[in-house]
mmCIF file of C-alpha atoms in Angstrom:
data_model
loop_
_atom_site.group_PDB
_atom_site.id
_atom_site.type_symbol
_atom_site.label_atom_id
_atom_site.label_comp_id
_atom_site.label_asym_id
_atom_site.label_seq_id
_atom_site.Cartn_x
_atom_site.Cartn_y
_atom_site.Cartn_z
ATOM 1 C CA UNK A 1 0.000 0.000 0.000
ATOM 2 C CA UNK A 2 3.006 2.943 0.802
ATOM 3 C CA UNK A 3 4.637 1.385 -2.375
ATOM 4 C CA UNK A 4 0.971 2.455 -4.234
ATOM 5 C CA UNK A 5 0.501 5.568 -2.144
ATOM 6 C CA UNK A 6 4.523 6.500 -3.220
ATOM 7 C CA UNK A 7 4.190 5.937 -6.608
ATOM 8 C CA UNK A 8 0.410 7.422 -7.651
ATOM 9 C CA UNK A 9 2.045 10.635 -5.676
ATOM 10 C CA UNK A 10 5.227 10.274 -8.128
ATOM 11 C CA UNK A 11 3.646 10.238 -11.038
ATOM 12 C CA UNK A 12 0.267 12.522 -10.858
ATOM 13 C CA UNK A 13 1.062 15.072 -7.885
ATOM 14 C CA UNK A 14 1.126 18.628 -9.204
ATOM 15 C CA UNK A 15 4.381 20.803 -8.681
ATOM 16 C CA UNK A 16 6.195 17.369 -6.922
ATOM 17 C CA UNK A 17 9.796 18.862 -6.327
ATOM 18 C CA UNK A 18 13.079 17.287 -6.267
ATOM 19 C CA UNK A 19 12.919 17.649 -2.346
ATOM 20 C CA UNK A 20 9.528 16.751 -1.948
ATOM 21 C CA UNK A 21 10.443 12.995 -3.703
ATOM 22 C CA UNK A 22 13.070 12.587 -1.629
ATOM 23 C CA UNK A 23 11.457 13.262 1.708
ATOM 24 C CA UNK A 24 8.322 10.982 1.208
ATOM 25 C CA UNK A 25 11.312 8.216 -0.739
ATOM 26 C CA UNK A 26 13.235 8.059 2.606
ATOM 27 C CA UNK A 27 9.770 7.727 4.228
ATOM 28 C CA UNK A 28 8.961 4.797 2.269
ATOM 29 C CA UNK A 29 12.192 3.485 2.962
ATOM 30 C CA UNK A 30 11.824 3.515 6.885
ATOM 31 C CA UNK A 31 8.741 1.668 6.392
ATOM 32 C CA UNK A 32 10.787 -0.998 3.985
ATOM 33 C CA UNK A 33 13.382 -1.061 6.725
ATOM 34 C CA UNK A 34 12.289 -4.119 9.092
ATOM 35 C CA UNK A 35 12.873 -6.168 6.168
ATOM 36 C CA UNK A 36 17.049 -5.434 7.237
ATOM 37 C CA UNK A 37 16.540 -7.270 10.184
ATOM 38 C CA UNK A 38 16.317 -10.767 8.606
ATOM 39 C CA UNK A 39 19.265 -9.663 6.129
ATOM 40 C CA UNK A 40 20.042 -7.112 3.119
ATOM 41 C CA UNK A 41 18.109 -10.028 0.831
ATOM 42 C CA UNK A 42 14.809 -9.941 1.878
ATOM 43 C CA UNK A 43 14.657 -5.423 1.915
ATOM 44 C CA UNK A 44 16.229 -6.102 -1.751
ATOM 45 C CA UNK A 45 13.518 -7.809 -2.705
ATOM 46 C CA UNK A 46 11.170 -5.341 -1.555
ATOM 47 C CA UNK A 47 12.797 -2.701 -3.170
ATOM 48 C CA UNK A 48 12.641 -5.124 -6.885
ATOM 49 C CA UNK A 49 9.021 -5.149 -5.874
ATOM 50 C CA UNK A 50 8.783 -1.761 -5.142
ATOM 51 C CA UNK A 51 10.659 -0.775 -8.502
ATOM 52 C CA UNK A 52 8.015 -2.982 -10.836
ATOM 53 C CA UNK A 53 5.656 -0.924 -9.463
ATOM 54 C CA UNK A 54 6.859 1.918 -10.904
ATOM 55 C CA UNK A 55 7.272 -0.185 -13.896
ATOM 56 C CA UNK A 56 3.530 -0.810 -14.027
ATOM 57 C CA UNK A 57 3.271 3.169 -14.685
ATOM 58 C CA UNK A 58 5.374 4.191 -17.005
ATOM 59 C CA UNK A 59 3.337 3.572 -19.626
ATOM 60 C CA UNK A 60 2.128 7.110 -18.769
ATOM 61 C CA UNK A 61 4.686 8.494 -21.142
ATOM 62 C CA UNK A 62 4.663 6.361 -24.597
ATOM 63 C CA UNK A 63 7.947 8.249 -25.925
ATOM 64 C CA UNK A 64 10.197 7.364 -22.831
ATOM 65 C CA UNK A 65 8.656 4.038 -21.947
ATOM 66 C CA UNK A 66 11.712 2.237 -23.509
ATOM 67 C CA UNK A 67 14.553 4.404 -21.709
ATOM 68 C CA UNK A 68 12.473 3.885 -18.499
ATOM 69 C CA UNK A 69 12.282 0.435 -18.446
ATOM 70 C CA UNK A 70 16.003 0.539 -18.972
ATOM 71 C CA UNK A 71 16.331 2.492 -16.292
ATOM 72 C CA UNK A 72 14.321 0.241 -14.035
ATOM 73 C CA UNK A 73 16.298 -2.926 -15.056
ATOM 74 C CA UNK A 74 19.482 -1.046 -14.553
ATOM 75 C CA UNK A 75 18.075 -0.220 -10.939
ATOM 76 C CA UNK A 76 17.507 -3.680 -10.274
ATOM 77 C CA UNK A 77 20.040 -4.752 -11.216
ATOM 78 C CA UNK A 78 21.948 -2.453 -8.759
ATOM 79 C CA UNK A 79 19.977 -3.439 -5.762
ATOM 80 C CA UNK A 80 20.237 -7.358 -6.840
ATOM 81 C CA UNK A 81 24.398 -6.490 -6.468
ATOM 82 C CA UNK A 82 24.095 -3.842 -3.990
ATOM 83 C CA UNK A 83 26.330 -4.954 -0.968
ATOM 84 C CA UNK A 84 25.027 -2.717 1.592
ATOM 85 C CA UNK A 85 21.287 -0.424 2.658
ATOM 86 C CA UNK A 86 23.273 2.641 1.183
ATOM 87 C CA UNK A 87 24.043 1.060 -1.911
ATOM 88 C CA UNK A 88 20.505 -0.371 -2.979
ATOM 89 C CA UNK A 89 18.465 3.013 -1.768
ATOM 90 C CA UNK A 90 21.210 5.126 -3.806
ATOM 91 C CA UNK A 91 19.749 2.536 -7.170
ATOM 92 C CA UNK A 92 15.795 3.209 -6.025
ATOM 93 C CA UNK A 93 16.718 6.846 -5.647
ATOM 94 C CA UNK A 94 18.498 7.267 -9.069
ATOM 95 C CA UNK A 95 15.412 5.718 -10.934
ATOM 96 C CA UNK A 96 12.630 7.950 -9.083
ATOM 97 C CA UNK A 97 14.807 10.922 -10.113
ATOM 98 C CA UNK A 98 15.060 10.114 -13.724
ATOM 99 C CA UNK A 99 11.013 9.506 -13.889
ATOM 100 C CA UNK A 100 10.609 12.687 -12.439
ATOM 101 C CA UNK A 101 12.500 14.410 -15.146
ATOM 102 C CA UNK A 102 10.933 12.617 -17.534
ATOM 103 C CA UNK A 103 7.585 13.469 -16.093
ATOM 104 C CA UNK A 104 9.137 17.353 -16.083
ATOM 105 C CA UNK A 105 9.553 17.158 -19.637
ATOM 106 C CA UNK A 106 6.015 15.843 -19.950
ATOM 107 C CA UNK A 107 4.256 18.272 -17.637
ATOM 108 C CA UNK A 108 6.153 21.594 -17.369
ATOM 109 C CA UNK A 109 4.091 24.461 -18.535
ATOM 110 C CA UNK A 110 7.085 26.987 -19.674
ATOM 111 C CA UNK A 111 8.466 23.807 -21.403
ATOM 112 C CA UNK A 112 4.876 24.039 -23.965
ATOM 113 C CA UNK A 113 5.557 27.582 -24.305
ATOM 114 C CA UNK A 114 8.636 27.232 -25.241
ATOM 115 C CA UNK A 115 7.483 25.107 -28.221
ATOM 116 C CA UNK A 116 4.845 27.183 -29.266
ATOM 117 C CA UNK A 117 7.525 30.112 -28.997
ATOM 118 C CA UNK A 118 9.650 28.210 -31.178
ATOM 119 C CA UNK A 119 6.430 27.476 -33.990
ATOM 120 C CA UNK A 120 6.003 31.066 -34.325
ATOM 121 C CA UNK A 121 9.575 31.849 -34.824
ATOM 122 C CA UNK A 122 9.614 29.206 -37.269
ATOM 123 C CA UNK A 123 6.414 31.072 -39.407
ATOM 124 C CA UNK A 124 8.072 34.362 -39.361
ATOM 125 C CA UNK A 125 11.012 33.233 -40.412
ATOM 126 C CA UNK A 126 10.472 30.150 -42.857
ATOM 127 C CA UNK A 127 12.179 32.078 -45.504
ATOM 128 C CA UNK A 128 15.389 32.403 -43.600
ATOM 129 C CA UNK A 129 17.861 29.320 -43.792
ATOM 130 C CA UNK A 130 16.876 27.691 -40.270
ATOM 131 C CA UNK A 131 18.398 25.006 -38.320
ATOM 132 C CA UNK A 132 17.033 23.201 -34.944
ATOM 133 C CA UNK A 133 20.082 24.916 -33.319
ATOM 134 C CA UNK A 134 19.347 28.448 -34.272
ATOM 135 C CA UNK A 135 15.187 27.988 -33.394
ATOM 136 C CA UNK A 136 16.705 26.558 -29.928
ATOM 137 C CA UNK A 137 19.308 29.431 -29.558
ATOM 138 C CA UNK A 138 15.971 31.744 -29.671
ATOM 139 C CA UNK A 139 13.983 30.436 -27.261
ATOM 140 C CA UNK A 140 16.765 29.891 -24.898
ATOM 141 C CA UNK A 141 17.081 26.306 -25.124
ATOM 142 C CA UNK A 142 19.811 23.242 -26.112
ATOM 143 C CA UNK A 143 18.829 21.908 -29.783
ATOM 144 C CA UNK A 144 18.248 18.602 -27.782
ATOM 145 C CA UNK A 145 15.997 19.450 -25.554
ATOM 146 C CA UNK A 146 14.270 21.678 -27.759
ATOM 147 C CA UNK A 147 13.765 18.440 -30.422
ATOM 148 C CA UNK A 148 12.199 16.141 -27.128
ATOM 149 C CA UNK A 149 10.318 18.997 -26.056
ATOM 150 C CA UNK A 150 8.888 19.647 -30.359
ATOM 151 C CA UNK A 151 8.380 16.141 -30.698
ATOM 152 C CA UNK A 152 5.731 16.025 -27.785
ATOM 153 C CA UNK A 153 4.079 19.309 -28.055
ATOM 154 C CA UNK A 154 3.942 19.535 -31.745
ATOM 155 C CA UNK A 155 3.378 16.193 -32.482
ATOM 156 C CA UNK A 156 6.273 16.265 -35.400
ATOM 157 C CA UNK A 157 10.183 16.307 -35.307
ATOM 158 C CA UNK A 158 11.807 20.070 -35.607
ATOM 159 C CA UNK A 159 12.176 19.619 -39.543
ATOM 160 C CA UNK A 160 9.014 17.779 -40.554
ATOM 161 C CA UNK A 161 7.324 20.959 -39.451
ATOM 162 C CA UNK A 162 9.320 23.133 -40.597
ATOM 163 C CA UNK A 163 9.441 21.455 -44.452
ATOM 164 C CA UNK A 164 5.575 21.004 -43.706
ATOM 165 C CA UNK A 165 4.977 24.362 -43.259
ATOM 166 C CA UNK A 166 7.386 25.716 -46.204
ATOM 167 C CA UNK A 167 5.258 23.567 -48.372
ATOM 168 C CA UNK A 168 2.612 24.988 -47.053
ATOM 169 C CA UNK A 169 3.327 28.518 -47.850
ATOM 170 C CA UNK A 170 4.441 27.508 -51.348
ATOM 171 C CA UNK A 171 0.829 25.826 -52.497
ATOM 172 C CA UNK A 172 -0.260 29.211 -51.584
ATOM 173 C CA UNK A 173 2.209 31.288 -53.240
ATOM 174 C CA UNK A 174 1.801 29.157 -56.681
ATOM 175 C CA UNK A 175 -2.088 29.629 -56.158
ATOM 176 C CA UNK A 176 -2.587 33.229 -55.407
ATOM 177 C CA UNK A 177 0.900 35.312 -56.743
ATOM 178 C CA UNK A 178 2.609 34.680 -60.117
ATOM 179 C CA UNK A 179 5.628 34.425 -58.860
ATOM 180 C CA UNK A 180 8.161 32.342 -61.347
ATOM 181 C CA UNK A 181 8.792 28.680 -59.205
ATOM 182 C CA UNK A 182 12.397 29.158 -58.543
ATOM 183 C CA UNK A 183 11.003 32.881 -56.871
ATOM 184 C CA UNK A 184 8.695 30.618 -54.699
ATOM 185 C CA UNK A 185 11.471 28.261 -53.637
ATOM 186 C CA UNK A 186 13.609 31.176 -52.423
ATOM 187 C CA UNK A 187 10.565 33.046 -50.308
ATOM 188 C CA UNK A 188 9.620 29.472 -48.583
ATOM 189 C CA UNK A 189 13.395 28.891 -47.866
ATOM 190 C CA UNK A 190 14.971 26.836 -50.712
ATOM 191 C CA UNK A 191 17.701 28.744 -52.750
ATOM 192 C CA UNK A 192 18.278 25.565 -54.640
ATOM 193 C CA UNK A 193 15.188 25.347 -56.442
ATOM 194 C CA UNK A 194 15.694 21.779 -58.048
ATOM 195 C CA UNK A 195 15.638 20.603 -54.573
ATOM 196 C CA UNK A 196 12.404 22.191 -53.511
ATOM 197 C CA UNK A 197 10.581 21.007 -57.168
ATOM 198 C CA UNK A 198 12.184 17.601 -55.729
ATOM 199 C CA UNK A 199 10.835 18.161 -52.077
ATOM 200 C CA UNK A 200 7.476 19.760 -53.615
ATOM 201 C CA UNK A 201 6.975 16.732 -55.469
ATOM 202 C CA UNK A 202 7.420 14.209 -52.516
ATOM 203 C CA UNK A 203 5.351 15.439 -50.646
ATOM 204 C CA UNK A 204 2.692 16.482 -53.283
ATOM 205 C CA UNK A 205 2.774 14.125 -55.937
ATOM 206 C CA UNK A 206 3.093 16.287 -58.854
ATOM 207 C CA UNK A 207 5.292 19.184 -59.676
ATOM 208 C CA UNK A 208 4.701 23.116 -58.958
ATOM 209 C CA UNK A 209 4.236 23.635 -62.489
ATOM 210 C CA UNK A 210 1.718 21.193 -62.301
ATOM 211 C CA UNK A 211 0.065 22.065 -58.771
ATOM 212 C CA UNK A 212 -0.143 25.592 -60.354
ATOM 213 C CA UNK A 213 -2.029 24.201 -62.925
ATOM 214 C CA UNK A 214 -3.913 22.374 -61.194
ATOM 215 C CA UNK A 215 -5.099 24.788 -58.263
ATOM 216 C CA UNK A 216 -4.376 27.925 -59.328
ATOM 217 C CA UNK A 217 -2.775 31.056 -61.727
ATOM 218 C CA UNK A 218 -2.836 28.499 -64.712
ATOM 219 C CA UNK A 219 0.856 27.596 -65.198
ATOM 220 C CA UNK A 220 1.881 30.533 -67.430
ATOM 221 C CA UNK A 221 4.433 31.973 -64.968
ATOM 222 C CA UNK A 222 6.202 28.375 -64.062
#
């Protein structure tokens, strides 16, 4: 029941601090602690116990579910060789502090603003040569942590949405402007304009020229 009380706490408790963990960990820890008296075994085992518990949650987060469970096995694996109490709570501890960063990542407010930060620099700018690095560098943020943090909030990696939304802005310049193709390529962000026709055509299935043709100004200005 504490192991159930612990983790439900862990993972759904609003604003849980680094602190905060620790305090009610070493609480559930003193309760695991008669277990010492018959030998480090049997409190090991109640700490494996204790650990698949968390494991039985961390389906909570679909995109880290494979690092956690590494992280978990690793922790077992520590207690299982663990030669003294120190040693095994130091393994328990390591793997409740990694799920709650993970569960930072996944619940941080500034961390969503961020991204959506980052999506509007992205539309004012799509015409600019971009890179994950320099979106990151303006929103105060490591290129890593920024492509975690896009992936979840977005929905898409860093460069599917921003080709996405290049393409985007193309259909509508060969639809509504007469702009010559190679002049569309260069406003959505392509100065090589044999690989945006190439790119266009991916992800469109037919050419600008013919898109144009198709949807909009009629294909005289291609």
């Amino acid at each position: 029941r504490e192991s159930q009380s612990f983790v439900q706490i862990l993972f759904e408790e609003q604003a849980l601090t680094v602190s905060a963990t620790d305090i009610l960990l070493d609480g559930l820890l003193e309760v695991f602690s008669p277990f010492l008296e018959y030998g480090l075994l049997p409190y090991c085992q109640a700490l494996c116990s204790f650990l698949q518990e968390l494991q039985s949650q961390i389906g909570r987060f679909p995109d880290q579910t494979s690092q956690l469970k590494d992280t978990i096995r690793q922790a077992e694996a520590d207690v299982k060789a663990g030669h003294s109490a120190l040693a095994v709570n130091q393994a328990v501890r390591t793997a409740v502090h990694r799920i709650l960063q993970v569960r930072a990542i996944n619940d941080f407010e500034p961390n969503r603003i961020a991204v959506e930060k980052a999506m509007e620099y992205i539309r004012q700018n799509y015409g600019e040569p971009l890179t994950l690095e320099l979106v990151a560098n303006s929103v105060h943020l490591s290129p890593s942590y920024l492509s975690v943090l896009f992936k979840k909030y977005a929905g898409t990696n860093f460069s599917k949405y921003l080709r996405d939304f290049r393409m985007e802005q193309a259909r509508i310049l060969l639809t509504q402007t007469h702009l010559k193709v190679y002049e569309v390529a260069q406003k959505v962000g392509y100065p090589n304009s044999k690989y945006f026709i190439d790119l266009f055509k991916e992800q469109n299935k037919v050419s600008p020229h013919e898109y144009r043709i198709f949807h909009g100004t009629g294909g005289v200005f291609s």
